[in-house]
PDB file of C-alpha atoms in Angstrom:
ATOM      1  CA  MET A  13       0.316   0.131  -0.071  1.00  0.00           C
ATOM      2  CA  ALA A  14       2.876   2.340   0.248  1.00  0.00           C
ATOM      3  CA  ALA A  15       3.981   2.453  -3.268  1.00  0.00           C
ATOM      4  CA  PHE A  16       0.117   3.230  -3.726  1.00  0.00           C
ATOM      5  CA  GLU A  17      -0.123   5.857  -1.415  1.00  0.00           C
ATOM      6  CA  ALA A  18       2.923   7.352  -3.184  1.00  0.00           C
ATOM      7  CA  ALA A  19       1.847   7.277  -6.640  1.00  0.00           C
ATOM      8  CA  ILE A  20      -1.298   8.762  -5.603  1.00  0.00           C
ATOM      9  CA  ALA A  21       0.473  11.686  -3.809  1.00  0.00           C
ATOM     10  CA  ALA A  22       2.902  12.225  -7.149  1.00  0.00           C
ATOM     11  CA  GLY A  23      -0.681  12.261  -8.934  1.00  0.00           C
ATOM     12  CA  CYS A  24       0.855   9.103 -10.997  1.00  0.00           C
ATOM     13  CA  GLY A  25      -1.828   6.317 -12.158  1.00  0.00           C
ATOM     14  CA  ILE A  26      -1.850   2.915 -10.629  1.00  0.00           C
ATOM     15  CA  GLU A  27      -1.128  -0.537 -12.669  1.00  0.00           C
ATOM     16  CA  CYS A  28      -1.901  -3.636 -10.102  1.00  0.00           C
ATOM     17  CA  ASP A  29      -2.082  -7.092 -10.160  1.00  0.00           C
ATOM     18  CA  VAL A  30      -4.745  -9.411  -8.648  1.00  0.00           C
ATOM     19  CA  ARG A  31      -5.568 -12.626  -7.473  1.00  0.00           C
ATOM     20  CA  ALA A  32      -8.715 -14.511  -5.416  1.00  0.00           C
ATOM     21  CA  SER A  33      -8.881 -16.258  -2.203  1.00  0.00           C
ATOM     22  CA  ARG A  34     -10.349 -19.134  -2.449  1.00  0.00           C
ATOM     23  CA  ASP A  35     -13.156 -18.022  -1.028  1.00  0.00           C
ATOM     24  CA  GLY A  36     -13.805 -15.377  -3.259  1.00  0.00           C
ATOM     25  CA  VAL A  37     -12.355 -11.954  -1.912  1.00  0.00           C
ATOM     26  CA  ALA A  38      -9.557 -10.441  -4.654  1.00  0.00           C
ATOM     27  CA  TYR A  39      -6.460  -9.211  -3.582  1.00  0.00           C
ATOM     28  CA  VAL A  40      -3.573  -7.213  -4.891  1.00  0.00           C
ATOM     29  CA  PHE A  41      -0.594  -9.894  -4.975  1.00  0.00           C
ATOM     30  CA  HIS A  42       1.191 -10.507  -8.444  1.00  0.00           C
ATOM     31  CA  ASP A  43       2.487 -14.013  -7.675  1.00  0.00           C
ATOM     32  CA  ALA A  44       0.620 -17.048  -7.969  1.00  0.00           C
ATOM     33  CA  MET A  45       2.607 -18.630  -4.974  1.00  0.00           C
ATOM     34  CA  LEU A  46       3.077 -16.191  -1.287  1.00  0.00           C
ATOM     35  CA  ALA A  47       6.564 -17.963  -0.665  1.00  0.00           C
ATOM     36  CA  ARG A  48       8.452 -15.083  -2.241  1.00  0.00           C
ATOM     37  CA  MET A  49       6.419 -12.136  -0.542  1.00  0.00           C
ATOM     38  CA  THR A  50       5.532 -13.887   2.826  1.00  0.00           C
ATOM     39  CA  GLY A  51       7.427 -16.614   3.718  1.00  0.00           C
ATOM     40  CA  VAL A  52       4.277 -18.943   3.557  1.00  0.00           C
ATOM     41  CA  THR A  53       3.912 -22.247   1.544  1.00  0.00           C
ATOM     42  CA  GLY A  54       1.326 -22.680  -1.123  1.00  0.00           C
ATOM     43  CA  SER A  55      -0.664 -20.496  -3.360  1.00  0.00           C
ATOM     44  CA  LEU A  56      -2.632 -17.262  -3.172  1.00  0.00           C
ATOM     45  CA  GLY A  57      -6.057 -19.326  -4.096  1.00  0.00           C
ATOM     46  CA  GLU A  58      -5.467 -22.349  -1.827  1.00  0.00           C
ATOM     47  CA  ARG A  59      -6.271 -20.107   1.251  1.00  0.00           C
ATOM     48  CA  ASP A  60      -9.401 -18.413   2.798  1.00  0.00           C
ATOM     49  CA  ALA A  61      -9.214 -14.474   3.242  1.00  0.00           C
ATOM     50  CA  ALA A  62      -9.033 -14.722   6.904  1.00  0.00           C
ATOM     51  CA  ASP A  63      -5.844 -16.289   6.829  1.00  0.00           C
ATOM     52  CA  LEU A  64      -4.608 -14.384   3.871  1.00  0.00           C
ATOM     53  CA  ASP A  65      -5.344 -10.839   6.226  1.00  0.00           C
ATOM     54  CA  GLY A  66      -2.839 -12.330   8.467  1.00  0.00           C
ATOM     55  CA  LEU A  67       0.136 -12.606   6.309  1.00  0.00           C
ATOM     56  CA  ALA A  68       2.999 -10.136   6.787  1.00  0.00           C
ATOM     57  CA  LEU A  69       4.235  -8.735   3.493  1.00  0.00           C
ATOM     58  CA  PRO A  70       8.321  -7.704   3.667  1.00  0.00           C
ATOM     59  CA  ASP A  71       7.584  -4.098   4.683  1.00  0.00           C
ATOM     60  CA  GLY A  72       4.976  -4.898   7.787  1.00  0.00           C
ATOM     61  CA  GLY A  73       1.820  -4.315   5.870  1.00  0.00           C
ATOM     62  CA  THR A  74      -0.568  -6.896   5.144  1.00  0.00           C
ATOM     63  CA  ILE A  75      -1.670  -8.065   1.070  1.00  0.00           C
ATOM     64  CA  PRO A  76      -3.471  -5.627   0.575  1.00  0.00           C
ATOM     65  CA  ARG A  77      -7.870  -6.226  -0.713  1.00  0.00           C
ATOM     66  CA  LEU A  78      -8.537  -4.806  -4.094  1.00  0.00           C
ATOM     67  CA  ALA A  79     -11.472  -3.349  -2.231  1.00  0.00           C
ATOM     68  CA  ALA A  80      -9.154  -1.717   0.446  1.00  0.00           C
ATOM     69  CA  LEU A  81      -7.320  -0.463  -2.581  1.00  0.00           C
ATOM     70  CA  LEU A  82     -10.271   0.920  -4.377  1.00  0.00           C
ATOM     71  CA  GLU A  83     -11.469   2.756  -1.106  1.00  0.00           C
ATOM     72  CA  ARG A  84      -8.179   4.493  -0.560  1.00  0.00           C
ATOM     73  CA  TYR A  85      -7.749   5.257  -4.713  1.00  0.00           C
ATOM     74  CA  GLY A  86     -11.124   7.536  -4.576  1.00  0.00           C
ATOM     75  CA  GLY A  87     -10.960   7.242  -8.657  1.00  0.00           C
ATOM     76  CA  ALA A  88      -8.146  10.532  -7.660  1.00  0.00           C
ATOM     77  CA  VAL A  89      -5.904   8.789 -10.384  1.00  0.00           C
ATOM     78  CA  PRO A  90      -5.863   6.326 -13.568  1.00  0.00           C
ATOM     79  CA  LEU A  91      -6.254   2.468 -12.466  1.00  0.00           C
ATOM     80  CA  LEU A  92      -5.343  -0.622 -14.271  1.00  0.00           C
ATOM     81  CA  VAL A  93      -5.883  -3.925 -12.597  1.00  0.00           C
ATOM     82  CA  GLU A  94      -3.990  -6.802 -13.995  1.00  0.00           C
ATOM     83  CA  ILE A  95      -5.907  -9.701 -13.319  1.00  0.00           C
ATOM     84  CA  LYS A  96      -4.203 -13.334 -12.982  1.00  0.00           C
ATOM     85  CA  ALA A  97      -5.721 -16.099 -14.282  1.00  0.00           C
ATOM     86  CA  ARG A  98      -4.915 -19.250 -15.879  1.00  0.00           C
ATOM     87  CA  GLY A  99      -6.520 -21.450 -18.142  1.00  0.00           C
ATOM     88  CA  ARG A 100     -10.464 -21.523 -19.076  1.00  0.00           C
ATOM     89  CA  ALA A 101     -11.153 -20.824 -15.457  1.00  0.00           C
ATOM     90  CA  VAL A 102     -11.272 -17.369 -15.350  1.00  0.00           C
ATOM     91  CA  MET A 103     -14.704 -17.060 -14.160  1.00  0.00           C
ATOM     92  CA  PRO A 104     -14.042 -16.729 -10.223  1.00  0.00           C
ATOM     93  CA  VAL A 105     -11.615 -14.113 -10.190  1.00  0.00           C
ATOM     94  CA  CYS A 106     -13.600 -12.127 -12.658  1.00  0.00           C
ATOM     95  CA  THR A 107     -16.547 -12.336 -10.734  1.00  0.00           C
ATOM     96  CA  VAL A 108     -14.888 -11.252  -7.604  1.00  0.00           C
ATOM     97  CA  VAL A 109     -13.018  -8.084  -9.491  1.00  0.00           C
ATOM     98  CA  ALA A 110     -16.082  -6.623 -11.321  1.00  0.00           C
ATOM     99  CA  ARG A 111     -18.122  -7.183  -7.821  1.00  0.00           C
ATOM    100  CA  ASP A 112     -15.300  -4.864  -6.567  1.00  0.00           C
ATOM    101  CA  LEU A 113     -15.146  -2.468  -9.253  1.00  0.00           C
ATOM    102  CA  ALA A 114     -19.215  -1.816  -9.528  1.00  0.00           C
ATOM    103  CA  ALA A 115     -19.273   0.667  -6.913  1.00  0.00           C
ATOM    104  CA  TRP A 116     -16.546   2.975  -9.106  1.00  0.00           C
ATOM    105  CA  ARG A 117     -18.352   3.388 -12.694  1.00  0.00           C
ATOM    106  CA  GLY A 118     -16.968   6.326 -14.522  1.00  0.00           C
ATOM    107  CA  ALA A 119     -13.915   5.983 -12.116  1.00  0.00           C
ATOM    108  CA  PRO A 120     -10.523   6.123 -14.760  1.00  0.00           C
ATOM    109  CA  VAL A 121     -10.021   2.378 -14.428  1.00  0.00           C
ATOM    110  CA  ALA A 122      -9.460  -0.282 -17.155  1.00  0.00           C
ATOM    111  CA  ILE A 123      -8.823  -4.000 -16.575  1.00  0.00           C
ATOM    112  CA  MET A 124      -5.959  -6.024 -18.740  1.00  0.00           C
ATOM    113  CA  SER A 125      -4.809  -9.928 -18.900  1.00  0.00           C
ATOM    114  CA  PHE A 126      -2.355 -12.224 -20.723  1.00  0.00           C
ATOM    115  CA  ASN A 127      -5.743 -14.159 -20.543  1.00  0.00           C
ATOM    116  CA  PRO A 128      -8.067 -13.410 -23.498  1.00  0.00           C
ATOM    117  CA  LEU A 129     -10.516 -15.486 -21.713  1.00  0.00           C
ATOM    118  CA  VAL A 130     -10.328 -12.819 -19.198  1.00  0.00           C
ATOM    119  CA  LEU A 131     -11.563 -10.136 -21.360  1.00  0.00           C
ATOM    120  CA  HIS A 132     -13.759 -12.304 -23.281  1.00  0.00           C
ATOM    121  CA  TRP A 133     -16.137 -12.040 -19.797  1.00  0.00           C
ATOM    122  CA  PHE A 134     -15.694  -8.612 -19.294  1.00  0.00           C
ATOM    123  CA  GLY A 135     -16.894  -8.293 -22.380  1.00  0.00           C
ATOM    124  CA  GLN A 136     -19.682 -10.248 -22.381  1.00  0.00           C
ATOM    125  CA  ARG A 137     -20.730  -9.516 -19.242  1.00  0.00           C
ATOM    126  CA  SER A 138     -19.642  -5.232 -18.279  1.00  0.00           C
ATOM    127  CA  PRO A 139     -18.944  -4.391 -21.601  1.00  0.00           C
ATOM    128  CA  GLN A 140     -17.836  -0.352 -20.813  1.00  0.00           C
ATOM    129  CA  MET A 141     -15.056  -1.979 -18.792  1.00  0.00           C
ATOM    130  CA  VAL A 142     -12.212  -0.489 -21.112  1.00  0.00           C
ATOM    131  CA  ARG A 143     -10.363  -3.840 -21.568  1.00  0.00           C
ATOM    132  CA  GLY A 144      -6.509  -4.439 -22.463  1.00  0.00           C
ATOM    133  CA  LEU A 145      -4.224  -7.499 -23.348  1.00  0.00           C
ATOM    134  CA  VAL A 146      -1.132  -8.391 -22.222  1.00  0.00           C
ATOM    135  CA  VAL A 147       1.344  -9.586 -24.410  1.00  0.00           C
ATOM    136  CA  THR A 148       5.010 -10.387 -24.631  1.00  0.00           C
ATOM    137  CA  GLN A 149       7.317 -12.123 -27.063  1.00  0.00           C
ATOM    138  CA  GLN A 150       9.553 -13.024 -24.502  1.00  0.00           C
ATOM    139  CA  ARG A 151      10.745 -16.739 -24.547  1.00  0.00           C
ATOM    140  CA  LYS A 152       8.290 -17.720 -27.639  1.00  0.00           C
ATOM    141  CA  GLY A 153       9.031 -18.138 -31.364  1.00  0.00           C
ATOM    142  CA  ALA A 154       8.304 -16.366 -34.182  1.00  0.00           C
ATOM    143  CA  MET A 155       5.347 -18.435 -35.272  1.00  0.00           C
ATOM    144  CA  ARG A 156       3.992 -19.567 -32.245  1.00  0.00           C
ATOM    145  CA  GLY A 157       3.580 -15.740 -30.923  1.00  0.00           C
ATOM    146  CA  MET A 158       2.057 -14.685 -34.014  1.00  0.00           C
ATOM    147  CA  ILE A 159      -0.804 -17.234 -33.290  1.00  0.00           C
ATOM    148  CA  ALA A 160      -0.962 -16.971 -30.178  1.00  0.00           C
ATOM    149  CA  ARG A 161      -1.436 -12.894 -30.737  1.00  0.00           C
ATOM    150  CA  ALA A 162      -4.184 -13.207 -33.607  1.00  0.00           C
ATOM    151  CA  LEU A 163      -6.164 -15.617 -31.319  1.00  0.00           C
ATOM    152  CA  ALA A 164      -5.849 -13.483 -28.107  1.00  0.00           C
ATOM    153  CA  LEU A 165      -7.400 -10.299 -30.214  1.00  0.00           C
ATOM    154  CA  TRP A 166      -9.696 -12.108 -31.739  1.00  0.00           C
ATOM    155  CA  LEU A 167     -11.051 -13.361 -28.999  1.00  0.00           C
ATOM    156  CA  GLY A 168     -10.376 -10.928 -26.278  1.00  0.00           C
ATOM    157  CA  LYS A 169     -11.383  -8.186 -28.608  1.00  0.00           C
ATOM    158  CA  PRO A 170      -9.160  -5.469 -26.706  1.00  0.00           C
ATOM    159  CA  ASP A 171      -9.610  -1.777 -26.238  1.00  0.00           C
ATOM    160  CA  PHE A 172      -5.573  -1.159 -25.857  1.00  0.00           C
ATOM    161  CA  LEU A 173      -2.504  -3.777 -26.094  1.00  0.00           C
ATOM    162  CA  ALA A 174       0.044  -3.646 -22.905  1.00  0.00           C
ATOM    163  CA  CYS A 175       3.473  -4.641 -24.732  1.00  0.00           C
ATOM    164  CA  ASP A 176       6.801  -5.396 -23.095  1.00  0.00           C
ATOM    165  CA  ILE A 177       9.163  -2.875 -23.399  1.00  0.00           C
ATOM    166  CA  ARG A 178      12.151  -5.560 -24.491  1.00  0.00           C
ATOM    167  CA  ASP A 179       9.528  -6.080 -27.686  1.00  0.00           C
ATOM    168  CA  LEU A 180       9.548  -2.947 -28.709  1.00  0.00           C
ATOM    169  CA  PRO A 181      10.255  -1.598 -31.709  1.00  0.00           C
ATOM    170  CA  SER A 182       7.964  -4.754 -32.735  1.00  0.00           C
ATOM    171  CA  PRO A 183       5.865  -4.471 -36.104  1.00  0.00           C
ATOM    172  CA  PHE A 184       2.797  -6.165 -34.250  1.00  0.00           C
ATOM    173  CA  ALA A 185       2.413  -2.747 -31.998  1.00  0.00           C
ATOM    174  CA  THR A 186       2.889  -0.500 -34.772  1.00  0.00           C
ATOM    175  CA  ARG A 187       0.490  -1.966 -36.785  1.00  0.00           C
ATOM    176  CA  ALA A 188      -1.630  -1.781 -33.359  1.00  0.00           C
ATOM    177  CA  ARG A 189      -0.969   1.736 -33.066  1.00  0.00           C
ATOM    178  CA  ALA A 190      -1.842   2.141 -36.901  1.00  0.00           C
ATOM    179  CA  LYS A 191      -5.386   0.989 -37.084  1.00  0.00           C
ATOM    180  CA  GLY A 192      -6.083   3.414 -33.708  1.00  0.00           C
ATOM    181  CA  ARG A 193      -5.845   0.786 -30.751  1.00  0.00           C
ATOM    182  CA  PRO A 194      -3.184   2.536 -27.921  1.00  0.00           C
ATOM    183  CA  VAL A 195      -0.201   0.843 -26.857  1.00  0.00           C
ATOM    184  CA  LEU A 196       0.915   1.182 -23.250  1.00  0.00           C
ATOM    185  CA  THR A 197       4.491  -0.761 -22.979  1.00  0.00           C
ATOM    186  CA  TRP A 198       6.006  -2.653 -19.402  1.00  0.00           C
ATOM    187  CA  THR A 199       7.700  -2.453 -17.280  1.00  0.00           C
ATOM    188  CA  VAL A 200       9.849   0.701 -17.667  1.00  0.00           C
ATOM    189  CA  ARG A 201      12.364   1.012 -15.386  1.00  0.00           C
ATOM    190  CA  SER A 202      15.078   2.979 -17.141  1.00  0.00           C
ATOM    191  CA  GLU A 203      15.661   6.411 -19.010  1.00  0.00           C
ATOM    192  CA  ASP A 204      16.612   4.026 -22.282  1.00  0.00           C
ATOM    193  CA  GLU A 205      13.597   2.461 -22.248  1.00  0.00           C
ATOM    194  CA  ARG A 206      11.678   5.976 -21.293  1.00  0.00           C
ATOM    195  CA  ALA A 207      12.727   7.095 -25.058  1.00  0.00           C
ATOM    196  CA  ARG A 208      12.274   3.526 -26.410  1.00  0.00           C
ATOM    197  CA  ALA A 209       8.816   3.910 -25.196  1.00  0.00           C
ATOM    198  CA  ALA A 210       8.267   7.568 -26.492  1.00  0.00           C
ATOM    199  CA  VAL A 211       8.526   6.518 -30.393  1.00  0.00           C
ATOM    200  CA  HIS A 212       7.063   2.860 -30.025  1.00  0.00           C
ATOM    201  CA  ALA A 213       4.328   3.416 -27.338  1.00  0.00           C
ATOM    202  CA  ASP A 214       1.236   5.695 -26.582  1.00  0.00           C
ATOM    203  CA  GLN A 215       1.956   5.173 -22.673  1.00  0.00           C
ATOM    204  CA  ILE A 216       4.689   3.470 -20.283  1.00  0.00           C
ATOM    205  CA  ILE A 217       3.523   1.281 -16.805  1.00  0.00           C
ATOM    206  CA  PHE A 218       7.173   1.755 -15.045  1.00  0.00           C
ATOM    207  CA  GLU A 219       8.952   1.140 -12.002  1.00  0.00           C
ATOM    208  CA  LYS A 220      10.675   4.635 -10.005  1.00  0.00           C
ATOM    209  CA  PRO A 221      14.024   3.471  -8.478  1.00  0.00           C
ATOM    210  CA  HIS A 222      14.211   3.573  -4.970  1.00  0.00           C
ATOM    211  CA  ASP A 223      16.446   7.061  -4.219  1.00  0.00           C
TER     212      ASP A 223
END
């Protein structure tokens, strides 16, 4: 939450990763497994909210619920919610995220995901929600990546793309921008990457180094 507080204070947009607990609560947490950030074994999705609320993060805080972040955020800055979901079972996490976001209609909020089924779910049930497809070409062959992107675009029908900065410049991103589809890029960490993004993307998702 300290990072989100700093972003709000600076007037910067926020990007967060969200997963669902076993009993249907949306949490802001990147990893599938708990160990790196909490020292506890197992996955977040295997635990109930009562257990997760008691786990400590390295900064001494607890894993934020999405609802708590939204309450603090209050619509003050743009918010990107990246939904983490593998395979076809996207309904549980999509349902709880949609429930938390329902109170913030009209706020500058968008969802995004690597999984095009997440975008498809929101397109069917919350068509007003702005949706982004997260893509990377890293560790993928050229043909495999091209086919996967084509299928994801067809299924997810994203409003924008979020491309790996390591892939830019790319014909895929260039074509998207030419067709009027905005391209964000992640994760920008250096001045060189910022300069490249300024040429090949419309906005950045960045991490500010510690002073």
